Short mmCIF file of C-alpha atoms and ligand atoms in Angstrom, two decimals:
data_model
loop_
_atom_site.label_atom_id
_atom_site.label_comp_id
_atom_site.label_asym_id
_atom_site.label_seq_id
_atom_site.Cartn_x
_atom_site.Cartn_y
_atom_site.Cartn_z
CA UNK A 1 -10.93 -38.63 68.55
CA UNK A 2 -11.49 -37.22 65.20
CA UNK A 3 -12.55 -39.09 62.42
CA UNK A 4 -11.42 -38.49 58.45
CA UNK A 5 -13.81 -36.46 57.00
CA UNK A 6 -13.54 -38.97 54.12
CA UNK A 7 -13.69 -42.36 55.63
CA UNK A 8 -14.00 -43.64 59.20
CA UNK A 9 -10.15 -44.00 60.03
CA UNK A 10 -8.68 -41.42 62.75
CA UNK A 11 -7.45 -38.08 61.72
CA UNK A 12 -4.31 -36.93 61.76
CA UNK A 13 -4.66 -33.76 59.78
CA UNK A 14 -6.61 -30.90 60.00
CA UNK A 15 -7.11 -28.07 57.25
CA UNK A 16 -8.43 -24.99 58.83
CA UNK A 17 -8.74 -23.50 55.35
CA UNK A 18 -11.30 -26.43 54.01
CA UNK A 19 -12.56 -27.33 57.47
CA UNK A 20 -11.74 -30.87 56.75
CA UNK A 21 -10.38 -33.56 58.47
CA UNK A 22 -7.68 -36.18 57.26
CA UNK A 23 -6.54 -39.97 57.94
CA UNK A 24 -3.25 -40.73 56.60
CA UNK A 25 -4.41 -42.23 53.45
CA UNK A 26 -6.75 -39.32 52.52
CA UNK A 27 -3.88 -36.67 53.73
CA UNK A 28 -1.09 -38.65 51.34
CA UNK A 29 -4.17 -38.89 48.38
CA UNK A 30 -4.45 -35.17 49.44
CA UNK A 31 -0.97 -34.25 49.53
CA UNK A 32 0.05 -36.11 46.01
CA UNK A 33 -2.78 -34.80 44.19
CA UNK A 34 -1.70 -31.20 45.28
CA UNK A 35 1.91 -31.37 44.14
CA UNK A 36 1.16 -33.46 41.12
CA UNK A 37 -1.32 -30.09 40.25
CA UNK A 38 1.51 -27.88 41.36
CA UNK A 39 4.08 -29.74 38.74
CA UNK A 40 1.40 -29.87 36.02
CA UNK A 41 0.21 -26.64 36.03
CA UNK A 42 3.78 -24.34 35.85
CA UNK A 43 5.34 -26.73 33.09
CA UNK A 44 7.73 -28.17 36.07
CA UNK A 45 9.27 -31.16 34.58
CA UNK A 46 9.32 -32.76 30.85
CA UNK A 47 9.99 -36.72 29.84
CA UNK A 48 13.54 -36.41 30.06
CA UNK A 49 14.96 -35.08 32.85
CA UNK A 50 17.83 -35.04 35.15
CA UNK A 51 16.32 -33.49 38.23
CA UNK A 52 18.80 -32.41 41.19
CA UNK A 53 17.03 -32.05 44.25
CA UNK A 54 18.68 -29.26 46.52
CA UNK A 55 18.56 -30.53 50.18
CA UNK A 56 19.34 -29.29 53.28
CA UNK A 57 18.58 -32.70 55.37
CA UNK A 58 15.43 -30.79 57.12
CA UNK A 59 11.87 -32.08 56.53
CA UNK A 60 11.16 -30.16 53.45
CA UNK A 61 14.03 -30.87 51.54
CA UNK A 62 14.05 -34.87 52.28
CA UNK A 63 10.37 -34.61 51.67
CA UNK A 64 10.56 -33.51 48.34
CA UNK A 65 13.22 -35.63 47.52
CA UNK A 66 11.16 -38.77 48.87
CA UNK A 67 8.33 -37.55 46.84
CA UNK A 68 10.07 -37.03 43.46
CA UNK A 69 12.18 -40.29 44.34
CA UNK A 70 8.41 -42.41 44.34
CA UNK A 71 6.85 -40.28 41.71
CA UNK A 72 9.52 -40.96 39.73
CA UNK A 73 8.94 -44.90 39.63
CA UNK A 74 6.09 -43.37 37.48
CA UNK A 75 8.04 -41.71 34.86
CA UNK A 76 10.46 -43.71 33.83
CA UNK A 77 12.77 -40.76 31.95
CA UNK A 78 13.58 -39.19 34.96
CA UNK A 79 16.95 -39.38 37.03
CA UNK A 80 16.51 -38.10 40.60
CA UNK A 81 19.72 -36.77 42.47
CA UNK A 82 20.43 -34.84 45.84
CA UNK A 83 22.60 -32.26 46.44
CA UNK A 84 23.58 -30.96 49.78
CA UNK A 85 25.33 -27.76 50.42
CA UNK A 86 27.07 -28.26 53.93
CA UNK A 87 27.75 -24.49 54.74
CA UNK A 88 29.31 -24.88 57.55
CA UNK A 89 27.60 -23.97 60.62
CA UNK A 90 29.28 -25.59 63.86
CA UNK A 91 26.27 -27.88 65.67
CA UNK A 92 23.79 -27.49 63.31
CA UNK A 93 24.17 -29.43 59.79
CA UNK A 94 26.00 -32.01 61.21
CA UNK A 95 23.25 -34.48 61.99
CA UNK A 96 21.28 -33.06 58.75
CA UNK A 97 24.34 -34.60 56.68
CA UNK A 98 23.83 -38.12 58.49
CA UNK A 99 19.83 -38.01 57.95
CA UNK A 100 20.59 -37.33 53.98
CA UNK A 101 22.61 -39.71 53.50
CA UNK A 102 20.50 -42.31 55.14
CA UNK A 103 17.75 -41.07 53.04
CA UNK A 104 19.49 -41.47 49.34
CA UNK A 105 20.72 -44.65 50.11
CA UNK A 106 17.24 -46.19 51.19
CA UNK A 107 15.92 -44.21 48.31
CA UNK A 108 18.85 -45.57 45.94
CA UNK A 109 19.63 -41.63 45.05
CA UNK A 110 22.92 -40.70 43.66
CA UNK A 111 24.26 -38.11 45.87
CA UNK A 112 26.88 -35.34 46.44
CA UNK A 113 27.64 -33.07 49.21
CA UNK A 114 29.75 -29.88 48.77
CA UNK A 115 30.82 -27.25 51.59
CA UNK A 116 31.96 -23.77 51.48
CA UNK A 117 35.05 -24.67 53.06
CA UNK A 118 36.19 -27.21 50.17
CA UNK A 119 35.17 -24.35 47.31
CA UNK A 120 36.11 -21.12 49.30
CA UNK A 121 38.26 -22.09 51.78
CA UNK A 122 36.61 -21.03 54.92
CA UNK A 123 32.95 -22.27 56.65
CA UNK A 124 30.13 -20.12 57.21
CA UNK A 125 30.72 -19.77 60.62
CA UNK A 126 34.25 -17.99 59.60
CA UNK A 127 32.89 -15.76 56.97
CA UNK A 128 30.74 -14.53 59.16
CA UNK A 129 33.16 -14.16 61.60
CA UNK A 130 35.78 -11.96 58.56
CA UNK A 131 32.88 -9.79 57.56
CA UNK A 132 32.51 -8.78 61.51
CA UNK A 133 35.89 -8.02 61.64
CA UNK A 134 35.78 -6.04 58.48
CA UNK A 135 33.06 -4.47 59.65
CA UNK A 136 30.59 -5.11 56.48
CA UNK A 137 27.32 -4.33 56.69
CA UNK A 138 25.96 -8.15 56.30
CA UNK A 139 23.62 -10.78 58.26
CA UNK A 140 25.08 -14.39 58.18
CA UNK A 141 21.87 -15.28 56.00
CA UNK A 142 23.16 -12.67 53.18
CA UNK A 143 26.39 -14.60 52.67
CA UNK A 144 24.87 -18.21 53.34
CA UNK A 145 21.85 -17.43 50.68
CA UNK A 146 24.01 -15.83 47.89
CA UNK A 147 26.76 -18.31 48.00
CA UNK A 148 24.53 -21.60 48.19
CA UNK A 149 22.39 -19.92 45.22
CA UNK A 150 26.32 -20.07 43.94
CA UNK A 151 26.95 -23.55 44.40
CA UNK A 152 23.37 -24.84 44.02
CA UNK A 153 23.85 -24.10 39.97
CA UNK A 154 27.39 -24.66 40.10
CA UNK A 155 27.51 -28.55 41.11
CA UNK A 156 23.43 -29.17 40.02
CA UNK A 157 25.37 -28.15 35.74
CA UNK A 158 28.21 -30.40 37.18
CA UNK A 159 25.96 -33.43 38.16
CA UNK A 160 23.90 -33.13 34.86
CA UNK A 161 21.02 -31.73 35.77
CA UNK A 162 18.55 -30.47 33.70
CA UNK A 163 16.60 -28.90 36.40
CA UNK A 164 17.09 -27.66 40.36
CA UNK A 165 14.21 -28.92 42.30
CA UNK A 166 14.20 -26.85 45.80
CA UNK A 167 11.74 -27.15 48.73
CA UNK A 168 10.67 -23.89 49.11
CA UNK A 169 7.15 -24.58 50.10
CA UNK A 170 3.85 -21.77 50.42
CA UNK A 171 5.00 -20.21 53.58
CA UNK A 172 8.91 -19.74 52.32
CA UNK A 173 7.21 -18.48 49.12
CA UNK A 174 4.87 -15.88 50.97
CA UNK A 175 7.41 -14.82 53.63
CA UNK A 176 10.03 -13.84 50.68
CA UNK A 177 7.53 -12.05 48.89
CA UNK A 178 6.46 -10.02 51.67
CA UNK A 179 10.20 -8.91 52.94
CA UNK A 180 11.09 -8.10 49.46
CA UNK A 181 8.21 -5.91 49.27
CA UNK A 182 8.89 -4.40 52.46
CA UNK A 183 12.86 -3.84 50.75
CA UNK A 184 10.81 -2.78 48.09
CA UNK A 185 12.92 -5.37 45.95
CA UNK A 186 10.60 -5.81 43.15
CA UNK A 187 13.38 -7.54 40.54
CA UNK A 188 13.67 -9.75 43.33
CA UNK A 189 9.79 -10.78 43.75
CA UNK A 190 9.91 -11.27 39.81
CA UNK A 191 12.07 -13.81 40.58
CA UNK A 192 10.33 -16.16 43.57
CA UNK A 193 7.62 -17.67 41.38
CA UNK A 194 7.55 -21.16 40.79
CA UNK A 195 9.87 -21.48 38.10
CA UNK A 196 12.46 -19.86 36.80
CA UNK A 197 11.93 -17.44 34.12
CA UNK A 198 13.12 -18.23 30.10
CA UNK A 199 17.10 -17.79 30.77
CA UNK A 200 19.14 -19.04 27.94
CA UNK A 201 22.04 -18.24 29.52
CA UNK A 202 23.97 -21.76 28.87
CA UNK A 203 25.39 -22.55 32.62
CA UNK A 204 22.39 -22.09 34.21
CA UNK A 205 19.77 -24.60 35.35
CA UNK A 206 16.29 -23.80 35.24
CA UNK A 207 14.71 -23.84 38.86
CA UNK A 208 11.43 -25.06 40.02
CA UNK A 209 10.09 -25.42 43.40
CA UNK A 210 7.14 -28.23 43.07
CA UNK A 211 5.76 -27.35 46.74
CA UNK A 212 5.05 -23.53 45.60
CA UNK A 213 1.47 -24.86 46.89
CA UNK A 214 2.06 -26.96 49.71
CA UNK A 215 1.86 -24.93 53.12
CA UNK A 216 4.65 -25.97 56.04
CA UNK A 217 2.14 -27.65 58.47
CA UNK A 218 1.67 -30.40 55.13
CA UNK A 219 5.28 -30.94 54.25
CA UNK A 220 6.02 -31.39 58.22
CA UNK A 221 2.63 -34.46 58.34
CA UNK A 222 4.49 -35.95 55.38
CA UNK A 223 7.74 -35.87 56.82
CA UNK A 224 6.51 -37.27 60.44
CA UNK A 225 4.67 -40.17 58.13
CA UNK A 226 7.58 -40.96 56.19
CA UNK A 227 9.83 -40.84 59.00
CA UNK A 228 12.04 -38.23 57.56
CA UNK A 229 11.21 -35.57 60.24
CA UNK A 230 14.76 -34.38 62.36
CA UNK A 231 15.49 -36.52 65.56
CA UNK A 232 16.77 -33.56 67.11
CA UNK A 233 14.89 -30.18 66.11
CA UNK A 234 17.99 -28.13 65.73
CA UNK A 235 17.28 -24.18 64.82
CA UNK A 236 20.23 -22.79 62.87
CA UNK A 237 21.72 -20.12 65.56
CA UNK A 238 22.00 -17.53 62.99
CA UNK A 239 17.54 -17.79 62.07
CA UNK A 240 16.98 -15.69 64.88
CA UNK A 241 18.96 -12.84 63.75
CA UNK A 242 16.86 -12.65 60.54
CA UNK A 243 14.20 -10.95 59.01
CA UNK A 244 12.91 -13.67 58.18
CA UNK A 245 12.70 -15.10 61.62
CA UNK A 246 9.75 -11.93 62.18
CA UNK A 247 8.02 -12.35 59.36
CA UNK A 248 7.45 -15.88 59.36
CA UNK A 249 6.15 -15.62 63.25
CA UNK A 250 4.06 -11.97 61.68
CA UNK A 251 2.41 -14.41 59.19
CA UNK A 252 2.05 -17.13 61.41
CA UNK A 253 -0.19 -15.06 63.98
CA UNK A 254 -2.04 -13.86 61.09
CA UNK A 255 -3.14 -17.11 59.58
CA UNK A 256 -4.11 -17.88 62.99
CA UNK A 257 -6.66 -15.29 63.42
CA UNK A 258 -7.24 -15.29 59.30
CA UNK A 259 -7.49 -18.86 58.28
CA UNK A 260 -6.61 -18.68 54.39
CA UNK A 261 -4.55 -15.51 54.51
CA UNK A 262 -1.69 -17.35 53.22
CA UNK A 263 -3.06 -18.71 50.56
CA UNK A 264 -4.48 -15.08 49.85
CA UNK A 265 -1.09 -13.59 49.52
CA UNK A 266 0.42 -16.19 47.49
CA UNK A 267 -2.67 -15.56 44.85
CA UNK A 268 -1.67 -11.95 45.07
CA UNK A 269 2.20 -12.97 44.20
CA UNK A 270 0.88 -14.90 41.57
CA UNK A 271 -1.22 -11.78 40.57
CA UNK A 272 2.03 -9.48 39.51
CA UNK A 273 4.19 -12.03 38.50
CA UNK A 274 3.85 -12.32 35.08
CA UNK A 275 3.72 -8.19 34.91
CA UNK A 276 7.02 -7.95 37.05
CA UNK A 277 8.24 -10.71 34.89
CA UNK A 278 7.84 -8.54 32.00
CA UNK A 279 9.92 -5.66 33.55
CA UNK A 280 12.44 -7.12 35.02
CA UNK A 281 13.50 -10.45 32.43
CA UNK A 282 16.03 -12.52 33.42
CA UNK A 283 17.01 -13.90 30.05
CA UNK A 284 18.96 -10.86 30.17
CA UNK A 285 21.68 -12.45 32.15
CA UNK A 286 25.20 -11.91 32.08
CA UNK A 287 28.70 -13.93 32.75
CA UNK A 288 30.47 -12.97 35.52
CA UNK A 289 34.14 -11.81 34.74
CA UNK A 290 35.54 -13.34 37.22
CA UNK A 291 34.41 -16.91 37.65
CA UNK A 292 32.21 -17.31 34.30
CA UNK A 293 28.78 -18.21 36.25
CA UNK A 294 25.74 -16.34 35.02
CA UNK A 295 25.12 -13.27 37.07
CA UNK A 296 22.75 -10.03 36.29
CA UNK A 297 25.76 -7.47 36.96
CA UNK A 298 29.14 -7.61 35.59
CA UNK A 299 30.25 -9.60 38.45
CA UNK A 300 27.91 -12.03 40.15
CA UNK A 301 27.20 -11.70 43.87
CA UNK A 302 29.23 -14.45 45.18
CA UNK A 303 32.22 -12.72 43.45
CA UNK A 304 31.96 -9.46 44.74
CA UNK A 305 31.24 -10.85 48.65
CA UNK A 306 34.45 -12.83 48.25
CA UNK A 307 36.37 -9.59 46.93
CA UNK A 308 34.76 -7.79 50.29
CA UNK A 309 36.03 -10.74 52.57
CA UNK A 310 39.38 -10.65 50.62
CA UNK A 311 38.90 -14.02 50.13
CA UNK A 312 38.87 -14.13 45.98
FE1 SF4 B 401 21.82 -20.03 56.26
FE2 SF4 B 401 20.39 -18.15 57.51
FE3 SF4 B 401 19.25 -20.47 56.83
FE4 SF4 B 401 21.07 -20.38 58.78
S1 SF4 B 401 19.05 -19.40 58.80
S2 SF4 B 401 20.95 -21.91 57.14
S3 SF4 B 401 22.46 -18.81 58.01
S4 SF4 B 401 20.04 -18.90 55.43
ZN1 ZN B 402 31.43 -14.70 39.80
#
């Protein structure tokens, strides 16, 4: 059995970057000092807030609601919500929705849920099936992505928030930066730092993502130890038909046989951001003539999908 690099206690995490091992108490000393850096360091969060924590009910998300929910015992301005976006994917959310709620009421979190079916009439699962039928050109992930970005800013204004705290941890980070590359989508990697850029644009709320840092295999230990990991571990059926799906295996095998390569590659986002941030600014953002939210076209994304469905 492996002992704590730290202490005598068993281990029950090991970092292949640092070679070290971890008990839980040195793992959780670990793990808080790491985000705390993370939130410090990129500006994250001021005295007063309102933060809205995006959640999906997976580990992540509940994670970093747990985590902001306890760290904010220690700042007494803050206000910690959760927002769920139930998309509407039959089998899958489901049981998310009943682990979320469970979690904000033992955490004594205000709370909202909102599905595409209540704002656009129709669930995931029939968008995707219109857009087959009309033959367009996108992967369920395309219309899931662009409208919970939607609603994420939509009901976080309408609860108050002051900021949109999402779980997006190192490898969700690394794996978007490397398939917009691939796209070669540079406006887009501009766009997946930490926090959002300076927008003034008065409907939107400023984004930050306080486990920018934090690689999977920690967010998953602190999930297991706080008992917020999945009872069932449900894939969504549509992952496999992603891009994302390869990458995220790609960069898996590679940090395998390259311990730290992950780490590498998020230094190297961090690298160009603030020249990609210069060329592509997204205080430059427009309202969308249709429904008012801010957008970078004319019309905002979720707009013109829902003109392609014919669902506007
Ligand atoms: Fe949505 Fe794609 Fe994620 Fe499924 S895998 S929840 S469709 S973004
Ligand atoms: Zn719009």
């Amino acid at each position: 059995m492996a002992k704590c690099s730290f202490c005598n206690r068993r281990a029950i995490f090991y970092s292949r970057v640092n070679g070290k091992f971890f008990c839980e108490k040195h793992f959780l000393k670990y793990f808080d000092r790491k985000v705390r850096r993370t939130i410090r360091k990129y500006h994250m969060f001021g005295k007063n807030e309102t933060i809205v924590v995006a959640v999906s009910g997976g580990k992540d998300s509940l994670s970093l609601l747990h985590y902001l929910s306890k760290l904010s015992k220690r700042a007494p301005g803050w206000i910690i919500k959760g927002l769920l976006i139930d998309e509407g994917i039959a089998g899958y959310r489901e049981h998310l929705i009943g682990k979320f709620i469970k979690t904000c009421n033992e955490l004594d979190v205000e709370y909202k849920i909102v599905s595409f079916k209540e704002e656009f009439g129709y669930s995931l699962d029939e968008i995707v099936k219109k857009g087959k039928q009309l033959g367009l050109p996108y992967l369920p992930c395309t219309y899931c992505g662009v409208f919970r970005r939607y609603l994420l800013n939509k009901e976080s204004r309408e609860m108050g928030g002051t900021v949109l705290a999402t779980a997006h941890n190192l490898d969700d980070v690394i794996q978007t930066f490397l398939m917009n590359i691939l796209n070669n989508n540079w406006d887009r990697v501009a766009r997946i730092g930490p926090v959002s850029g300076v927008i003034t644009h008065v409907r939107f709320v400023r984004r930050v993502k306080p486990f920018f840092d934090i690689l999977e295999k920690e967010t998953t230990t602190y999930s297991i130890l706080h008992s917020l990991y999945p009872d069932k571990n449900v894939e969504c059926p549509y992952a496999p038909l992603s891009f994302r799906w390869y990458i995220r295996k790609f960069l898996n095998d590679l940090e395998m046989r390259n311990p730290g390569i992950k780490y590498s590659l998020l230094n190297s986002l961090v690298e160009v951001l603030s020249l990609l941030r210069e060329k592509y600014r997204e205080s430059d953002l427009k309202t969308c003539k249709i429904c008012g939210e801010p957008s970078s076209q004319e019309v905002c994304r979720a707009c013109m999908l829902r003109r392609e469905l014919g669902i506007l």
